[in-house]
mmCIF file of C-alpha atoms and ligand atoms in Angstrom:
data_model
loop_
_atom_site.group_PDB
_atom_site.id
_atom_site.type_symbol
_atom_site.label_atom_id
_atom_site.label_comp_id
_atom_site.label_asym_id
_atom_site.label_seq_id
_atom_site.Cartn_x
_atom_site.Cartn_y
_atom_site.Cartn_z
ATOM 1 C CA MET A 249 38.639 10.127 -26.641
ATOM 2 C CA ARG A 250 40.290 13.425 -27.568
ATOM 3 C CA VAL A 251 38.591 15.466 -30.400
ATOM 4 C CA SER A 252 39.394 18.458 -32.275
ATOM 5 C CA LEU A 253 37.319 21.707 -32.131
ATOM 6 C CA ASP A 254 35.822 20.958 -35.554
ATOM 7 C CA GLN A 255 34.939 17.322 -34.543
ATOM 8 C CA ALA A 256 33.380 18.759 -31.379
ATOM 9 C CA ILE A 257 31.308 21.275 -33.241
ATOM 10 C CA ALA A 258 30.076 18.599 -35.701
ATOM 11 C CA LEU A 259 29.139 16.188 -32.688
ATOM 12 C CA LEU A 260 27.214 18.966 -30.680
ATOM 13 C CA LYS A 261 25.326 19.989 -33.845
ATOM 14 C CA ALA A 262 24.395 16.228 -34.326
ATOM 15 C CA GLY A 263 22.888 16.186 -30.837
ATOM 16 C CA GLU A 264 25.814 14.471 -29.074
ATOM 17 C CA VAL A 265 27.511 15.392 -25.855
ATOM 18 C CA VAL A 266 31.122 16.558 -25.677
ATOM 19 C CA ALA A 267 33.276 17.414 -22.654
ATOM 20 C CA ILE A 268 34.813 20.884 -23.043
ATOM 21 C CA PRO A 269 37.379 22.865 -21.115
ATOM 22 C CA THR A 270 36.229 26.083 -19.277
ATOM 23 C CA GLU A 271 38.428 28.318 -17.050
ATOM 24 C CA THR A 272 36.643 26.784 -13.912
ATOM 25 C CA VAL A 273 36.332 23.119 -14.579
ATOM 26 C CA TYR A 274 35.510 20.881 -17.650
ATOM 27 C CA GLY A 275 31.948 20.797 -18.673
ATOM 28 C CA LEU A 276 29.769 18.001 -20.336
ATOM 29 C CA ALA A 277 28.283 20.047 -23.038
ATOM 30 C CA ALA A 278 25.158 19.604 -25.229
ATOM 31 C CA ASP A 279 23.038 21.861 -27.364
ATOM 32 C CA ALA A 280 20.824 23.683 -24.778
ATOM 33 C CA THR A 281 17.862 23.661 -27.285
ATOM 34 C CA ASN A 282 17.902 19.953 -27.998
ATOM 35 C CA ASP A 283 16.116 17.899 -25.266
ATOM 36 C CA SER A 284 17.392 14.514 -26.532
ATOM 37 C CA ALA A 285 21.027 15.849 -26.501
ATOM 38 C CA LEU A 286 20.359 17.226 -22.983
ATOM 39 C CA ALA A 287 19.041 13.798 -21.840
ATOM 40 C CA LYS A 288 22.316 12.287 -22.701
ATOM 41 C CA ILE A 289 24.048 14.546 -20.160
ATOM 42 C CA PHE A 290 21.816 13.184 -17.333
ATOM 43 C CA THR A 291 22.350 9.639 -18.440
ATOM 44 C CA LEU A 292 26.122 9.916 -18.712
ATOM 45 C CA LYS A 293 26.490 11.690 -15.419
ATOM 46 C CA GLN A 294 23.856 9.659 -13.644
ATOM 47 C CA ARG A 295 22.456 12.985 -12.340
ATOM 48 C CA PRO A 296 18.921 13.422 -11.000
ATOM 49 C CA ALA A 297 16.498 15.187 -13.547
ATOM 50 C CA ASP A 298 15.546 17.942 -11.174
ATOM 51 C CA HIS A 299 19.081 19.389 -11.154
ATOM 52 C CA PRO A 300 19.071 22.454 -13.469
ATOM 53 C CA LEU A 301 22.041 23.096 -16.016
ATOM 54 C CA ILE A 302 24.100 26.249 -16.656
ATOM 55 C CA VAL A 303 23.775 27.488 -20.233
ATOM 56 C CA HIS A 304 26.979 28.811 -21.580
ATOM 57 C CA ILE A 305 26.616 31.677 -24.074
ATOM 58 C CA SER A 306 29.308 33.570 -26.123
ATOM 59 C CA ASP A 307 28.473 37.085 -24.850
ATOM 60 C CA ALA A 308 26.063 39.148 -22.735
ATOM 61 C CA SER A 309 23.970 40.143 -25.685
ATOM 62 C CA GLN A 310 22.575 36.495 -25.738
ATOM 63 C CA VAL A 311 21.087 36.934 -22.227
ATOM 64 C CA HIS A 312 18.017 38.231 -23.933
ATOM 65 C CA ASP A 313 17.492 35.020 -25.835
ATOM 66 C CA TRP A 314 17.004 33.155 -22.571
ATOM 67 C CA ALA A 315 15.865 35.597 -19.727
ATOM 68 C CA THR A 316 12.642 37.570 -19.657
ATOM 69 C CA ILE A 317 14.543 40.312 -18.019
ATOM 70 C CA PHE A 318 18.158 41.454 -17.506
ATOM 71 C CA PRO A 319 17.901 43.640 -14.308
ATOM 72 C CA LYS A 320 20.433 46.379 -14.006
ATOM 73 C CA VAL A 321 22.278 44.728 -11.076
ATOM 74 C CA ALA A 322 22.717 41.637 -13.340
ATOM 75 C CA MET A 323 23.948 43.727 -16.111
ATOM 76 C CA LYS A 324 26.454 45.440 -13.838
ATOM 77 C CA LEU A 325 27.786 41.974 -12.667
ATOM 78 C CA ALA A 326 27.840 40.676 -16.246
ATOM 79 C CA HIS A 327 29.869 43.728 -17.373
ATOM 80 C CA ALA A 328 32.327 43.378 -14.535
ATOM 81 C CA PHE A 329 32.805 39.629 -14.459
ATOM 82 C CA TRP A 330 32.077 38.248 -18.017
ATOM 83 C CA PRO A 331 33.646 36.430 -19.721
ATOM 84 C CA GLY A 332 34.521 34.667 -16.494
ATOM 85 C CA ALA A 333 33.663 32.469 -13.523
ATOM 86 C CA LEU A 334 30.231 33.945 -12.756
ATOM 87 C CA THR A 335 26.847 32.342 -13.417
ATOM 88 C CA LEU A 336 23.700 34.499 -13.277
ATOM 89 C CA VAL A 337 20.356 32.907 -12.472
ATOM 90 C CA LEU A 338 17.533 35.041 -14.039
ATOM 91 C CA PRO A 339 13.849 34.599 -14.773
ATOM 92 C CA ALA A 340 13.556 32.272 -17.706
ATOM 93 C CA GLN A 341 11.746 32.784 -21.063
ATOM 94 C CA SER A 342 8.934 30.178 -21.567
ATOM 95 C CA HIS A 343 10.646 28.405 -24.397
ATOM 96 C CA VAL A 344 13.667 27.407 -22.207
ATOM 97 C CA SER A 345 13.635 23.679 -21.881
ATOM 98 C CA ARG A 346 12.359 22.262 -18.626
ATOM 99 C CA VAL A 347 15.344 19.870 -18.724
ATOM 100 C CA VAL A 348 17.751 22.946 -18.576
ATOM 101 C CA ARG A 349 15.615 24.567 -15.828
ATOM 102 C CA GLY A 350 15.277 21.451 -13.849
ATOM 103 C CA GLY A 351 11.593 22.460 -13.277
ATOM 104 C CA GLU A 352 12.496 25.923 -12.002
ATOM 105 C CA VAL A 353 11.209 29.175 -13.488
ATOM 106 C CA THR A 354 14.725 30.490 -13.883
ATOM 107 C CA VAL A 355 17.658 29.876 -16.058
ATOM 108 C CA ALA A 356 21.333 29.933 -15.216
ATOM 109 C CA LEU A 357 23.777 31.734 -17.764
ATOM 110 C CA ARG A 358 27.443 32.029 -18.009
ATOM 111 C CA VAL A 359 29.874 33.491 -20.505
ATOM 112 C CA PRO A 360 33.083 31.386 -20.162
ATOM 113 C CA SER A 361 36.446 32.935 -20.648
ATOM 114 C CA HIS A 362 38.469 29.960 -21.754
ATOM 115 C CA PRO A 363 39.600 30.462 -25.371
ATOM 116 C CA LEU A 364 38.518 27.051 -26.534
ATOM 117 C CA ALA A 365 35.054 27.411 -24.943
ATOM 118 C CA GLN A 366 34.663 30.751 -26.622
ATOM 119 C CA ASP A 367 35.762 29.346 -30.033
ATOM 120 C CA LEU A 368 33.274 26.457 -29.639
ATOM 121 C CA LEU A 369 30.385 28.759 -28.860
ATOM 122 C CA GLN A 370 31.292 31.356 -31.494
ATOM 123 C CA LYS A 371 32.033 28.946 -34.316
ATOM 124 C CA SER A 372 29.056 26.641 -33.549
ATOM 125 C CA GLY A 373 26.587 29.340 -32.993
ATOM 126 C CA LEU A 374 25.115 27.060 -30.303
ATOM 127 C CA SER A 375 24.367 27.816 -26.711
ATOM 128 C CA LEU A 376 25.806 24.976 -24.582
ATOM 129 C CA ALA A 377 24.241 23.602 -21.509
ATOM 130 C CA ALA A 378 27.052 22.023 -19.439
ATOM 131 C CA PRO A 379 27.358 20.763 -15.939
ATOM 132 C CA SER A 380 30.783 19.572 -14.598
ATOM 133 C CA ALA A 381 31.975 16.669 -16.557
ATOM 134 C CA ASN A 382 32.106 14.065 -13.763
ATOM 135 C CA LEU A 383 29.785 11.406 -12.299
ATOM 136 C CA PHE A 384 27.057 12.857 -10.010
ATOM 137 C CA THR A 385 28.510 13.634 -6.464
ATOM 138 C CA GLN A 386 32.193 12.913 -7.612
ATOM 139 C CA LEU A 387 35.064 15.370 -7.787
ATOM 140 C CA SER A 388 34.837 17.849 -10.648
ATOM 141 C CA PRO A 389 37.475 17.566 -13.441
ATOM 142 C CA THR A 390 40.053 20.060 -14.154
ATOM 143 C CA THR A 391 42.011 18.216 -16.832
ATOM 144 C CA ALA A 392 40.914 15.981 -19.860
ATOM 145 C CA GLU A 393 42.380 12.961 -17.928
ATOM 146 C CA HIS A 394 40.042 13.596 -15.007
ATOM 147 C CA VAL A 395 37.015 13.570 -17.455
ATOM 148 C CA GLU A 396 38.070 10.247 -18.909
ATOM 149 C CA SER A 397 38.730 8.620 -15.582
ATOM 150 C CA SER A 398 35.231 9.593 -14.314
ATOM 151 C CA LEU A 399 33.039 9.152 -17.459
ATOM 152 C CA GLY A 400 35.031 6.677 -19.422
ATOM 153 C CA ALA A 401 37.503 6.627 -22.305
ATOM 154 C CA THR A 402 34.874 6.823 -25.046
ATOM 155 C CA VAL A 403 33.535 10.242 -23.924
ATOM 156 C CA PRO A 404 34.663 12.853 -26.569
ATOM 157 C CA VAL A 405 36.847 15.482 -24.902
ATOM 158 C CA VAL A 406 38.309 18.776 -26.157
ATOM 159 C CA ASP A 407 41.706 19.002 -24.432
ATOM 160 C CA GLY A 408 42.223 22.523 -23.221
ATOM 161 C CA GLY A 409 44.990 21.699 -20.678
ATOM 162 C CA PRO A 410 44.492 22.280 -16.790
ATOM 163 C CA CYS A 411 41.710 24.721 -15.774
ATOM 164 C CA GLN A 412 43.068 28.068 -14.428
ATOM 165 C CA VAL A 413 40.400 28.876 -11.776
ATOM 166 C CA GLY A 414 39.969 25.268 -10.767
ATOM 167 C CA ILE A 415 36.670 25.300 -8.963
ATOM 168 C CA GLU A 416 33.054 25.887 -10.216
ATOM 169 C CA SER A 417 31.766 29.370 -10.962
ATOM 170 C CA THR A 418 30.166 31.724 -8.388
ATOM 171 C CA ILE A 419 26.412 31.393 -8.873
ATOM 172 C CA VAL A 420 24.293 34.693 -8.174
ATOM 173 C CA SER A 421 20.632 34.668 -8.624
ATOM 174 C CA VAL A 422 18.959 38.028 -9.479
ATOM 175 C CA ASN A 423 15.105 38.475 -9.443
ATOM 176 C CA ALA A 424 12.939 40.724 -11.447
ATOM 177 C CA ALA A 425 13.019 43.404 -8.758
ATOM 178 C CA GLY A 426 16.920 43.418 -8.958
ATOM 179 C CA ASP A 427 17.650 41.735 -5.526
ATOM 180 C CA TRP A 428 20.481 39.378 -5.638
ATOM 181 C CA LEU A 429 21.421 36.196 -3.645
ATOM 182 C CA LEU A 430 24.688 34.188 -3.675
ATOM 183 C CA LEU A 431 23.726 30.478 -4.416
ATOM 184 C CA ARG A 432 27.182 29.087 -4.636
ATOM 185 C CA PRO A 433 30.433 30.683 -3.563
ATOM 186 C CA GLY A 434 33.359 30.823 -6.084
ATOM 187 C CA MET A 435 36.554 32.656 -6.614
ATOM 188 C CA ILE A 436 34.582 35.808 -7.594
ATOM 189 C CA SER A 437 33.753 36.538 -3.911
ATOM 190 C CA GLU A 438 30.707 37.802 -2.084
ATOM 191 C CA THR A 439 32.555 41.039 -1.508
ATOM 192 C CA ASP A 440 33.525 41.424 -5.122
ATOM 193 C CA ILE A 441 29.823 40.959 -6.058
ATOM 194 C CA THR A 442 28.582 43.323 -3.338
ATOM 195 C CA ILE A 443 30.843 46.057 -4.508
ATOM 196 C CA VAL A 444 29.697 45.830 -8.129
ATOM 197 C CA ALA A 445 26.051 45.282 -7.298
ATOM 198 C CA GLY A 446 26.098 48.344 -5.093
ATOM 199 C CA ILE A 447 23.334 46.830 -2.792
ATOM 200 C CA PRO A 448 23.615 44.251 -0.074
ATOM 201 C CA GLN A 449 22.493 40.603 -0.625
ATOM 202 C CA LEU A 450 18.761 39.722 -0.285
ATOM 203 C CA LYS A 451 19.483 37.132 2.277
ATOM 204 C CA LYS A 452 20.127 39.760 4.982
ATOM 205 C CA LEU A 453 16.586 41.123 4.190
ATOM 206 C CA LEU A 454 15.069 37.668 4.069
ATOM 207 C CA ARG A 455 16.447 36.798 7.504
ATOM 208 C CA THR A 456 15.104 39.940 9.130
ATOM 209 C CA GLN A 457 11.671 39.375 7.477
ATOM 210 C CA GLN A 458 11.784 35.583 8.167
ATOM 211 C CA LYS A 459 10.885 34.774 4.598
ATOM 212 C CA ALA A 460 11.852 31.553 2.808
ATOM 213 C CA ILE A 461 15.241 31.709 1.038
ATOM 214 C CA PRO A 462 14.955 30.501 -2.602
ATOM 215 C CA ARG A 463 16.097 27.092 -3.067
ATOM 216 C CA SER A 464 19.334 26.255 -4.645
ATOM 217 C CA PRO A 465 18.814 22.960 -6.469
ATOM 218 C CA GLY A 466 21.631 20.485 -6.933
ATOM 219 C CA GLN A 467 23.723 21.805 -3.997
ATOM 220 C CA HIS A 468 24.088 18.526 -2.159
ATOM 221 C CA ALA A 469 25.719 18.316 1.152
ATOM 222 C CA LEU A 470 28.021 15.586 -0.025
ATOM 223 C CA HIS A 471 29.053 16.720 -3.522
ATOM 224 C CA TYR A 472 32.455 16.916 -5.012
ATOM 225 C CA SER A 473 33.683 13.820 -3.078
ATOM 226 C CA PRO A 474 36.613 11.594 -3.881
ATOM 227 C CA ARG A 475 35.996 7.829 -3.490
ATOM 228 C CA THR A 476 38.439 7.669 -0.526
ATOM 229 C CA PRO A 477 36.987 8.762 2.807
ATOM 230 C CA LEU A 478 38.106 12.318 3.385
ATOM 231 C CA LEU A 479 38.568 13.882 6.839
ATOM 232 C CA LEU A 480 38.797 17.591 7.482
ATOM 233 C CA PHE A 481 41.048 19.070 10.132
ATOM 234 C CA LYS A 482 41.021 22.665 11.614
ATOM 235 C CA ASP A 483 44.659 22.269 12.735
ATOM 236 C CA ARG A 484 47.759 20.377 11.618
ATOM 237 C CA ALA A 485 48.649 18.982 15.123
ATOM 238 C CA THR A 486 45.286 17.048 15.146
ATOM 239 C CA LEU A 487 45.835 15.864 11.583
ATOM 240 C CA ILE A 488 49.257 14.592 12.441
ATOM 241 C CA LEU A 489 47.778 12.791 15.584
ATOM 242 C CA GLU A 490 45.169 11.118 13.442
ATOM 243 C CA SER A 491 47.869 10.022 10.900
ATOM 244 C CA ASN A 492 49.764 8.332 13.632
ATOM 245 C CA LEU A 493 46.724 6.603 14.911
ATOM 246 C CA LEU A 494 45.756 5.408 11.477
ATOM 247 C CA LYS A 495 49.411 4.122 10.974
ATOM 248 C CA ASN A 496 49.274 2.244 14.232
ATOM 249 C CA SER A 497 46.096 0.471 13.221
ATOM 250 C CA GLY A 498 47.644 -0.477 9.959
ATOM 251 C CA LEU A 499 45.786 1.908 7.746
ATOM 252 C CA SER A 500 47.302 3.980 4.925
ATOM 253 C CA CYS A 501 46.680 7.728 4.544
ATOM 254 C CA GLY A 502 47.473 10.642 2.409
ATOM 255 C CA ALA A 503 47.368 14.292 3.469
ATOM 256 C CA LEU A 504 46.699 17.556 1.746
ATOM 257 C CA LEU A 505 48.303 20.371 3.603
ATOM 258 C CA ILE A 506 48.141 24.269 3.212
ATOM 259 C CA GLY A 507 51.368 26.123 3.858
ATOM 260 C CA ILE A 508 54.416 25.266 5.841
ATOM 261 C CA GLY A 509 54.682 23.549 9.324
ATOM 262 C CA ASP A 510 55.212 20.063 10.781
ATOM 263 C CA MET A 511 54.461 17.132 8.420
ATOM 264 C CA PRO A 512 52.726 13.832 9.108
ATOM 265 C CA SER A 513 54.487 10.712 7.936
ATOM 266 C CA CYS A 514 52.243 9.806 5.155
ATOM 267 C CA GLN A 515 51.785 10.595 1.441
ATOM 268 C CA LEU A 516 51.857 14.354 1.139
ATOM 269 C CA LEU A 517 50.609 16.981 -1.175
ATOM 270 C CA GLN A 518 51.429 20.542 -0.065
ATOM 271 C CA LEU A 519 49.845 23.639 -1.503
ATOM 272 C CA GLU A 520 50.982 27.215 -1.080
ATOM 273 C CA ASN A 521 49.072 29.207 1.365
ATOM 274 C CA ASN A 522 47.221 31.406 -1.245
ATOM 275 C CA PRO A 523 43.487 30.940 -2.019
ATOM 276 C CA PRO A 524 43.599 31.230 -5.945
ATOM 277 C CA LEU A 525 46.500 28.837 -6.067
ATOM 278 C CA VAL A 526 44.809 26.383 -3.811
ATOM 279 C CA ALA A 527 41.525 26.614 -5.763
ATOM 280 C CA GLU A 528 43.443 26.041 -8.954
ATOM 281 C CA GLN A 529 45.073 22.857 -7.632
ATOM 282 C CA LEU A 530 42.454 21.592 -5.263
ATOM 283 C CA TYR A 531 40.606 19.027 -7.438
ATOM 284 C CA SER A 532 43.841 17.995 -9.019
ATOM 285 C CA ALA A 533 45.388 17.273 -5.628
ATOM 286 C CA LEU A 534 42.357 15.419 -4.421
ATOM 287 C CA HIS A 535 42.061 13.367 -7.773
ATOM 288 C CA LYS A 536 45.907 12.407 -7.246
ATOM 289 C CA LEU A 537 45.395 11.312 -3.721
ATOM 290 C CA ASP A 538 42.231 9.552 -4.554
ATOM 291 C CA ALA A 539 44.158 7.567 -7.340
ATOM 292 C CA LEU A 540 46.496 6.280 -4.699
ATOM 293 C CA LYS A 541 43.718 4.124 -3.203
ATOM 294 C CA LEU A 542 44.557 4.907 0.346
ATOM 295 C CA ASP A 543 42.342 4.147 3.345
ATOM 296 C CA ARG A 544 41.895 7.864 4.197
ATOM 297 C CA ILE A 545 42.614 11.310 2.933
ATOM 298 C CA LEU A 546 43.333 13.876 5.612
ATOM 299 C CA VAL A 547 42.910 17.543 4.736
ATOM 300 C CA GLU A 548 44.068 20.527 6.619
ATOM 301 C CA LEU A 549 41.278 23.319 6.404
ATOM 302 C CA PRO A 550 42.289 26.959 5.550
ATOM 303 C CA PRO A 551 41.173 29.564 8.013
ATOM 304 C CA ILE A 552 37.490 30.460 8.154
ATOM 305 C CA ILE A 553 37.878 33.929 6.545
ATOM 306 C CA PRO A 554 36.072 35.331 3.469
ATOM 307 C CA THR A 555 39.022 34.865 0.948
ATOM 308 C CA TRP A 556 38.915 31.117 1.727
ATOM 309 C CA ALA A 557 35.043 30.895 1.460
ATOM 310 C CA ALA A 558 34.949 28.966 -1.851
ATOM 311 C CA VAL A 559 37.673 26.540 -1.119
ATOM 312 C CA LEU A 560 36.133 25.868 2.352
ATOM 313 C CA ASP A 561 32.711 25.365 0.701
ATOM 314 C CA ARG A 562 34.119 22.647 -1.752
ATOM 315 C CA LEU A 563 36.057 20.906 1.087
ATOM 316 C CA ASN A 564 33.208 20.845 3.492
ATOM 317 C CA ARG A 565 31.050 19.166 0.652
ATOM 318 C CA ALA A 566 33.903 16.792 -0.084
ATOM 319 C CA GLY A 567 34.502 15.409 3.374
ATOM 320 C CA PHE A 568 33.728 15.074 7.059
ATOM 321 C CA LYS A 569 35.017 17.143 9.893
ATOM 322 C CA ALA A 570 37.205 15.134 12.210
ATOM 323 C CA HIS A 571 35.306 15.249 15.503
ATOM 324 C CA SER A 572 38.456 15.490 17.580
ATOM 325 C CA SER A 573 39.503 18.839 15.912
HETATM 326 O O1 TXA B 733 31.953 26.659 -13.287
HETATM 327 C C1 TXA B 733 30.839 26.035 -13.576
HETATM 328 O O2 TXA B 733 29.854 26.563 -13.137
HETATM 329 C C2 TXA B 733 30.838 24.779 -14.307
HETATM 330 C C3 TXA B 733 31.360 24.930 -15.692
HETATM 331 C C4 TXA B 733 31.352 23.723 -16.567
HETATM 332 O O3 TXA B 733 30.737 26.101 -16.295
HETATM 333 N N1 TXA B 733 29.536 24.150 -14.199
HETATM 334 C C5 TXA B 733 28.932 23.641 -13.107
HETATM 335 O O4 TXA B 733 27.747 22.970 -13.377
HETATM 336 O O5 TXA B 733 29.408 23.662 -12.032
HETATM 337 P P1 TXA B 733 27.097 22.067 -12.321
HETATM 338 O O6 TXA B 733 25.912 21.393 -13.013
HETATM 339 O O7 TXA B 733 27.921 21.139 -11.765
HETATM 340 O O8 TXA B 733 26.417 22.947 -11.246
HETATM 341 C C6 TXA B 733 25.321 23.853 -11.731
HETATM 342 C C7 TXA B 733 24.583 24.316 -10.595
HETATM 343 C C8 TXA B 733 23.407 23.415 -10.195
HETATM 344 O O9 TXA B 733 23.834 22.280 -9.439
HETATM 345 C C9 TXA B 733 22.532 24.369 -9.413
HETATM 346 O O10 TXA B 733 22.982 24.455 -8.133
HETATM 347 C C10 TXA B 733 22.813 25.675 -10.129
HETATM 348 O O11 TXA B 733 23.991 25.514 -10.914
HETATM 349 N N2 TXA B 733 21.732 26.085 -11.023
HETATM 350 C C11 TXA B 733 21.610 25.930 -12.355
HETATM 351 N N3 TXA B 733 20.496 26.401 -12.878
HETATM 352 C C12 TXA B 733 19.789 26.967 -11.770
HETATM 353 C C13 TXA B 733 18.614 27.654 -11.656
HETATM 354 N N4 TXA B 733 17.769 27.884 -12.672
HETATM 355 N N5 TXA B 733 18.330 28.040 -10.360
HETATM 356 C C14 TXA B 733 19.067 27.786 -9.357
HETATM 357 N N6 TXA B 733 20.266 27.131 -9.375
HETATM 358 C C15 TXA B 733 20.653 26.771 -10.664
HETATM 359 MG MG1 MG B 734 29.076 19.636 -10.542
#
């Protein structure tokens, strides 16, 4: 159900959930200080209670309302990338709801850049906890239609058009000592973060000291999956071979391809060989192929190089590597 900005604000203030556009993916938002509103997010998404939520704030000055400390490294990252597709995980103040923290001692914060998300935050004066607006483990939504097809037509949605970044934010945790760790890759790359932070990632230190790496809750191996079984291929020749085998055994398939080359004879979606463009269209393309109710979706993987890290991460969580490739 599409709602206006004013209707969304009234619903959120009344302790209801509303799906909202952000530049990354649509979020299922609720007042981050209202536990009964937050509980509705978990019920609607069928999400396990120990998965923490990202709190969306209107600007960096609000970090102090949620975190005990805003280390210099985190400040530099906020200054460089907010508003935008970066989430900072920082030590949480004691008043921060357990539901938001998922039982952790930290809180995840993000200042979204989408104009409607900004309007909502500024006009409502609320901070909004919002996970992606899809059922647990399913594909994230990048349009209002995706939200409705995953969560049902009765969910209130603010329609902000298709998301521009297209995949979830980069998550970086920064501890009180100012060490940082990449918890989820995104279109703001590890290299971008390293340059702005001015120090290397903690993981490198932890590895040499053989210490435990902080856990990153909610990062399931099989996340972001379409309903149709999805197979990943390192090269197009093997993908085409597989499509022929499927055809010969009477099974239907669709293929998501990156860049030019030979084409398999099945339903095709082809994306330009460009990481930001593929990220923008990735979930949309998978949603489209999923809706065709085929027997298999075959996906050509981009090369394993840093500029493709975020797209590779999401694809590897969405499907299985075809063993023959
Ligand atoms: O782009 C995005 O980040 C989108 C939009 C809506 O902002 N949100 C999003 O939320 O992707 P979600 O719930 O699908 O993923 C949030 C993830 C959790 O699964 C968890 O991995 C991490 O953020 N997270 C949240 N709070 C954390 C914490 N305190 N410590 C460690 N990880 C945390
Ligand atoms: Mg999600």
